[in-house]
Every structure is written in C-alpha cells, then in structure tokens.
XYZ file of C-alpha atoms in Angstrom:
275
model
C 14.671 -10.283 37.834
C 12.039 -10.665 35.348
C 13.816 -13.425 32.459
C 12.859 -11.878 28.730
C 11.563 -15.024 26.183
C 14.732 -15.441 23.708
C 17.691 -14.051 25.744
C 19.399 -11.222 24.550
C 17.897 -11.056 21.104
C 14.312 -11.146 23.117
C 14.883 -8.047 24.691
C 16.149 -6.067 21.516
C 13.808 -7.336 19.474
C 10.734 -6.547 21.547
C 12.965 -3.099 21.657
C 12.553 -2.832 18.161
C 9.203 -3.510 17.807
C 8.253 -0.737 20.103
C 9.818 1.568 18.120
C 8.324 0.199 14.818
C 4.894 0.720 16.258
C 5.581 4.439 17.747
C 6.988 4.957 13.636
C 10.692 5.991 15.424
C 12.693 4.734 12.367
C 16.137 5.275 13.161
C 15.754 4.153 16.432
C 14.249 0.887 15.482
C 17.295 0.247 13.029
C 19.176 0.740 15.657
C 17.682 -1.507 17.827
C 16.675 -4.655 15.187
C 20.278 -4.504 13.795
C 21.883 -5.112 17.655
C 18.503 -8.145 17.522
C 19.878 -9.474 14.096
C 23.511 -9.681 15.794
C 22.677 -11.592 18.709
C 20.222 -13.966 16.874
C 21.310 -17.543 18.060
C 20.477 -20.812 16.165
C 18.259 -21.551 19.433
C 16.470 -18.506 18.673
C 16.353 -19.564 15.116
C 14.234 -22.715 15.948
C 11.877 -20.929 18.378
C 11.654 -18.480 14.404
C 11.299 -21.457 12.363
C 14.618 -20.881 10.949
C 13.824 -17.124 9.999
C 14.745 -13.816 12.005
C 11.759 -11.912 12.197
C 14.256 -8.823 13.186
C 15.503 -9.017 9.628
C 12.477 -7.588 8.631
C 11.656 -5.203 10.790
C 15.149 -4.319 9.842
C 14.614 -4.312 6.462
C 11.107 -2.027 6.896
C 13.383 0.550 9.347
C 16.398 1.077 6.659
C 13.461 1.275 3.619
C 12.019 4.032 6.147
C 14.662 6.278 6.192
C 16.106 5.319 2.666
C 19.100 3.224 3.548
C 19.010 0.616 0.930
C 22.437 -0.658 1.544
C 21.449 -1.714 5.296
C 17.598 -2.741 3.321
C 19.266 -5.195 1.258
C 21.233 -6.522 4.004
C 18.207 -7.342 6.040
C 16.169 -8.758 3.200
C 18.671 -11.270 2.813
C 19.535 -12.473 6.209
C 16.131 -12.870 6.287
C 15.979 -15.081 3.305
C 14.345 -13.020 0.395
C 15.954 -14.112 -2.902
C 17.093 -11.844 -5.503
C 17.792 -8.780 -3.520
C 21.786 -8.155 -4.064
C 24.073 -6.598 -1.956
C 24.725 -2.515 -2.983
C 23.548 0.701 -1.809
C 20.844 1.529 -4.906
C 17.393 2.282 -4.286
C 15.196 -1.639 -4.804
C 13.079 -1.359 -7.058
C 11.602 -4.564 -8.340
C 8.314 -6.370 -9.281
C 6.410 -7.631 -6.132
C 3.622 -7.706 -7.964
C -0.140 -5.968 -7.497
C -0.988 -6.152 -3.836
C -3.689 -4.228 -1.716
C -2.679 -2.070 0.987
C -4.913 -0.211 4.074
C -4.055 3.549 3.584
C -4.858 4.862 7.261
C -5.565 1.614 8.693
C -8.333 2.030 11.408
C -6.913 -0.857 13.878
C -3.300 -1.289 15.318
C -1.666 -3.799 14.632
C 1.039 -3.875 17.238
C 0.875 -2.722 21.333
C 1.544 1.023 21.566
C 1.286 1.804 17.569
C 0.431 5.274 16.731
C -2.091 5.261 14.355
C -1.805 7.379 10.912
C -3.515 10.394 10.806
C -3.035 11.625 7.597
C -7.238 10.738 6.260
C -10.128 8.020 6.128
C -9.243 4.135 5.580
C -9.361 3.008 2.637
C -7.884 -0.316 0.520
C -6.130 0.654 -2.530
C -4.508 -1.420 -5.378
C -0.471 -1.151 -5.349
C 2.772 -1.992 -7.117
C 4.933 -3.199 -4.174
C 8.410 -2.517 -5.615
C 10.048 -4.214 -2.455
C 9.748 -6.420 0.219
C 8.346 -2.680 2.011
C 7.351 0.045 -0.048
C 4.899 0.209 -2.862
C 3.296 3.071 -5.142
C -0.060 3.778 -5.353
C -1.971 2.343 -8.527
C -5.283 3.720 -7.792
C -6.578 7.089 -7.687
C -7.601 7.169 -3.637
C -10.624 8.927 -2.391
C -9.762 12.265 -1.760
C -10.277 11.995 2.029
C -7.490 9.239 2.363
C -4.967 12.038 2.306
C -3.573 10.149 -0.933
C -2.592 10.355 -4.508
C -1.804 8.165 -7.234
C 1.610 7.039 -7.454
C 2.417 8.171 -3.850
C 5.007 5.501 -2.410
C 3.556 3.999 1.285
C 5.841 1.875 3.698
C 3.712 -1.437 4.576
C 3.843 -3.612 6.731
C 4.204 -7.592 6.392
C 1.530 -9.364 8.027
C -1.436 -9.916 6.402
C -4.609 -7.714 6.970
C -7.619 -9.280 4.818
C -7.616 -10.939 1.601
C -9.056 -9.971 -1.485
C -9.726 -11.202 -4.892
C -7.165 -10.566 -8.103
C -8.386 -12.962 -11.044
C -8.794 -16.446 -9.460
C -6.462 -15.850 -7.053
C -6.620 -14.029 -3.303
C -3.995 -12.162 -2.241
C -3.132 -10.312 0.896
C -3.744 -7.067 2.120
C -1.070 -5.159 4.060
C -1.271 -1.850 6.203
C 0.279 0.977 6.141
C 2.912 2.505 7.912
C 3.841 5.903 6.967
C 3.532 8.148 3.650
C 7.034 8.035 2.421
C 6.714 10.903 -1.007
C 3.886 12.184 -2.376
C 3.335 12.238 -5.914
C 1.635 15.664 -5.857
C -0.766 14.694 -8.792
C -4.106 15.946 -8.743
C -7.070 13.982 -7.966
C -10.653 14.407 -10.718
C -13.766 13.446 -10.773
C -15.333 12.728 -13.892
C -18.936 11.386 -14.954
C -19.547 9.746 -18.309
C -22.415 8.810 -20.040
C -22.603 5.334 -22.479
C -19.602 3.985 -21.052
C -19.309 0.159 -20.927
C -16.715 -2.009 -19.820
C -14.598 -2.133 -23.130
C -14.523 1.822 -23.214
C -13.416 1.779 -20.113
C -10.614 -0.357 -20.608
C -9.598 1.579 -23.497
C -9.093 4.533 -21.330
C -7.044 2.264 -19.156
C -4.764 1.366 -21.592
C -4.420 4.675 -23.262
C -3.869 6.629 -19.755
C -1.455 3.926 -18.365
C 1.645 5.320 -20.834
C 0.911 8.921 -19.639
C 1.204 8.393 -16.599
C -2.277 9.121 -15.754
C -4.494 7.527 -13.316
C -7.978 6.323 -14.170
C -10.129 4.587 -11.576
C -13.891 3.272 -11.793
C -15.327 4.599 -8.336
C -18.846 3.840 -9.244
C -18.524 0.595 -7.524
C -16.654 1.441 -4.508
C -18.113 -0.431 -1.733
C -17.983 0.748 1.668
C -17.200 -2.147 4.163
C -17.580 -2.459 7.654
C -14.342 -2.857 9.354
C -14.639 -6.682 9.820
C -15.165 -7.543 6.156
C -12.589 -5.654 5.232
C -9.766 -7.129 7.504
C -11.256 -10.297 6.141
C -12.762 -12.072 2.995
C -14.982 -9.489 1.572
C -18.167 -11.608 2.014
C -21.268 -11.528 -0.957
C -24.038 -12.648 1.659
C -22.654 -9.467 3.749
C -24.576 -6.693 2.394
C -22.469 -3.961 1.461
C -23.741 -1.295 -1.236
C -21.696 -0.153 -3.599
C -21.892 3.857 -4.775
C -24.932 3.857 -7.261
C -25.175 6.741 -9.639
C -26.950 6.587 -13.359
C -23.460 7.703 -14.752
C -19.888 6.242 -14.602
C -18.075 7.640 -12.194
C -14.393 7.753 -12.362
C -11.742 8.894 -10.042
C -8.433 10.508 -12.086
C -5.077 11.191 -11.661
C -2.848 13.937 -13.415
C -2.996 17.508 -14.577
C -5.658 19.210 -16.353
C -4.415 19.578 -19.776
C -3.161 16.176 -19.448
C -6.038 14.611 -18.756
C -8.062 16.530 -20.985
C -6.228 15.585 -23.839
C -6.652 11.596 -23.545
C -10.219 11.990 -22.627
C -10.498 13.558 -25.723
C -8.166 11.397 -27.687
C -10.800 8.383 -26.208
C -14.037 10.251 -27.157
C -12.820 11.095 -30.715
C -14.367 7.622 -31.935
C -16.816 6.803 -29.057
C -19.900 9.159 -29.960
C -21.885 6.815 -28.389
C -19.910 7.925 -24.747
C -20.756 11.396 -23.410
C -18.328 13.462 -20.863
C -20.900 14.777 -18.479
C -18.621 16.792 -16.099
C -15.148 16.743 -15.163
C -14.590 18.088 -11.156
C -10.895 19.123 -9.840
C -10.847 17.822 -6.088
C -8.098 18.252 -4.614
C-alpha cells in the first residue's frame, strides 16, 4: 500500500489539485473543502501554519460564484478583511499583472487555455482570485477590457510598477466578458502629457485607452522572469502613436474629440474597429 505524504488531507488535497489543473471547478470544491476538514495541526507545520487547500478552495468557490464558501476559505486561510456573507468580494487588491493564455503549465495534468495568444496585461485584482482587465489586450488574446479572469496565486515573473516589482499571476479561466470593442487608433504630435490627458478623461467613461506602440514582444523566459534591458527585445516601432481602445464607437469618438478640441498640435490619423 503506497502511504500518501500528509495522511488523509494528502490524498484530498493532491485530489483537489488535479481537478484545479483539468479547470473541473465544482469538483475541486468538493474535494479541497473534505482537504480543509481533515487539515491537522501536524499538517499545519509541514504548511508553515497555512492550509494551502484554503486557497485552492477559495479559487474553486470564486470559479463558480459561491462567495459565501469564497469567503470562508479566504479566511481559514488567513486573508484579513474578507467577512463572512454570501455577497460577491469585491475589494482593492491593487494593480497586478496577469498571463492571459499562459503558454506553460503550471501544475501536472493542467489543460492549457485556448481561448488566444499569451500575453501580460495590467489588472485590478478585486479578490484574493479574480481581477478585471485594465488594459485593452491585443486582439488575438481572445480578450477585452474589463473582462474579469480567475488567476492563480503563485507567482509567474515580476515586473516593474513605479519603484516597486510586483508579481505576475496566470490565468485560469475567462470568467465574463465585457463585450466592449477593441480600436486601433494612430495619432500624430502626441507626447506623453497628451496622452495622459486622454487617460484621465477616458477613465470616467469607462473607456479603455492603451499605448501599444511600445509593446514588447518577449521570449517566454523573460517574461516568466525579470524583464531584462541587456536582453534585446524590440518594442513595436511605428512613426505614429499607436493606441489600443476600448468602448463603442460613438463613445469613443466623442472623447477623442473632446481631447483634440485644444490639442491642434495632435492629429487623429486613423481610427480601425478590430474586433
């Protein structure tokens, strides 16, 4: 008889996981709530103290939208400020990358996403699990701005927010789309203070604005790293700005034109629906 590492809880937990990785979220509920029940203070020290199938608990019930089970599992696990209830979460975890499509598995027998290209994208992670998209995302990702993603919580990469790094998580499913459409717009005598003007004058529309003329394509090492300056990699070059936006037509036309009514010095070469 083969003797699973951590008992009981072992075996359900490794249980769990499996599902996790093969996306099966009601099954992997199932399976890390009967792990949480038979977690023993020995397994607790082999955890350092924490119950790692709280969260995968936690990412399970935020899968299939039970927030009353979600909220249970955040705590036993030891995330503060999460009360007990059955109401969506929907807090501020801060700005946080996240892999859309991620293009290496994580776990043994994951099924990997199929929905488009990788690509890193800026987020607001509203839980522990979940976080809406606040870039506009190449069109071949498969995503839109504001769609809300499921992520995972180990690390992927780093990257750099102000003077700080933070960590970059990957995806695990596409929980709602937002439906928004994606443009493509060139302008002409654009510099970094217009641009941030659009910023701030999209942001209460709910629009999306996004500079894609520096995208840089990485190789896949770099970007489960550090991005790294002495690694070459180029970034889009084009003689205009090229920005990637979110949000309907009439919408959008109307704050471009809003933000070109005292910038004559900024031209609006083309503006391209994509998808």
């Amino acid at each position: 008889m083969v003797k699973v590492a951590g008992g009981q809880f072992g075996a359900w937990f490794e249980a769990g996981l499996y599902s996790k990785a093969r996306a099966e979220w009601a099954e992997s509920a199932q399976r890390n709530q009967r792990a949480v029940e038979l977690f023993t203070a020995e397994d607790g020290r082999t955890y350092d103290g924490v119950n790692p199938a709280a969260w995968n608990l936690g990412i399970a019930a935020t899968a299939l939208g039970d927030w009353a089970t979600a909220r249970r599992a955040w705590s036993a696990y030891g995330v503060e400020g999460i009360s007990e209830g059955s109401e969506p979460i929907d807090g501020d975890y801060g700005l946080t990358p996240i892999r859309l499509n991620p293009d290496r598995p994580s776990l043994v027998h994951q099924v990997p996403m199929a929905i488009g290209d990788t690509e890193v994208v800026w987020c607001w992670r509203r839980s522990p699990a979940h976080a809406v998209i606040s870039s506009v995302p190449l069109p071949d990702s498969g995503h839109r701005f504001r769609d809300v993603v499921l992520h995972d919580g180990e690390p992927k990469g780093r990257r750099r927010r102000g003077d700080h790094e933070v960590a970059v998580f990957d995806e695990l499913a596409l929980l709602n789309e937002s439906g928004l459409q994606t443009w493509q717009a060139q302008v002409l005598g654009a510099g970094p203070d217009d641009l941030a003007a659009l910023v701030d004058l999209a942001g209460p529309k709910d629009l999306g604005v996004d500079d894609w003329s520096g995208i840089r394509l990485m190789c896949s090492d770099c970007s489960h790293g550090m991005p790294d300056d002495s690694h070459d990699h180029e970034p889009a070059s084009n003689d205009a700005v090229r920005l990637g936006l979110a949000g309907s037509e009439a919408d959008l036309r109307a704050c471009l034109d809003s933000w070109l009514a005292d910038r004559p010095h900024v031209t609006l070469a083309e503006l391209t629906f994509l998808w």
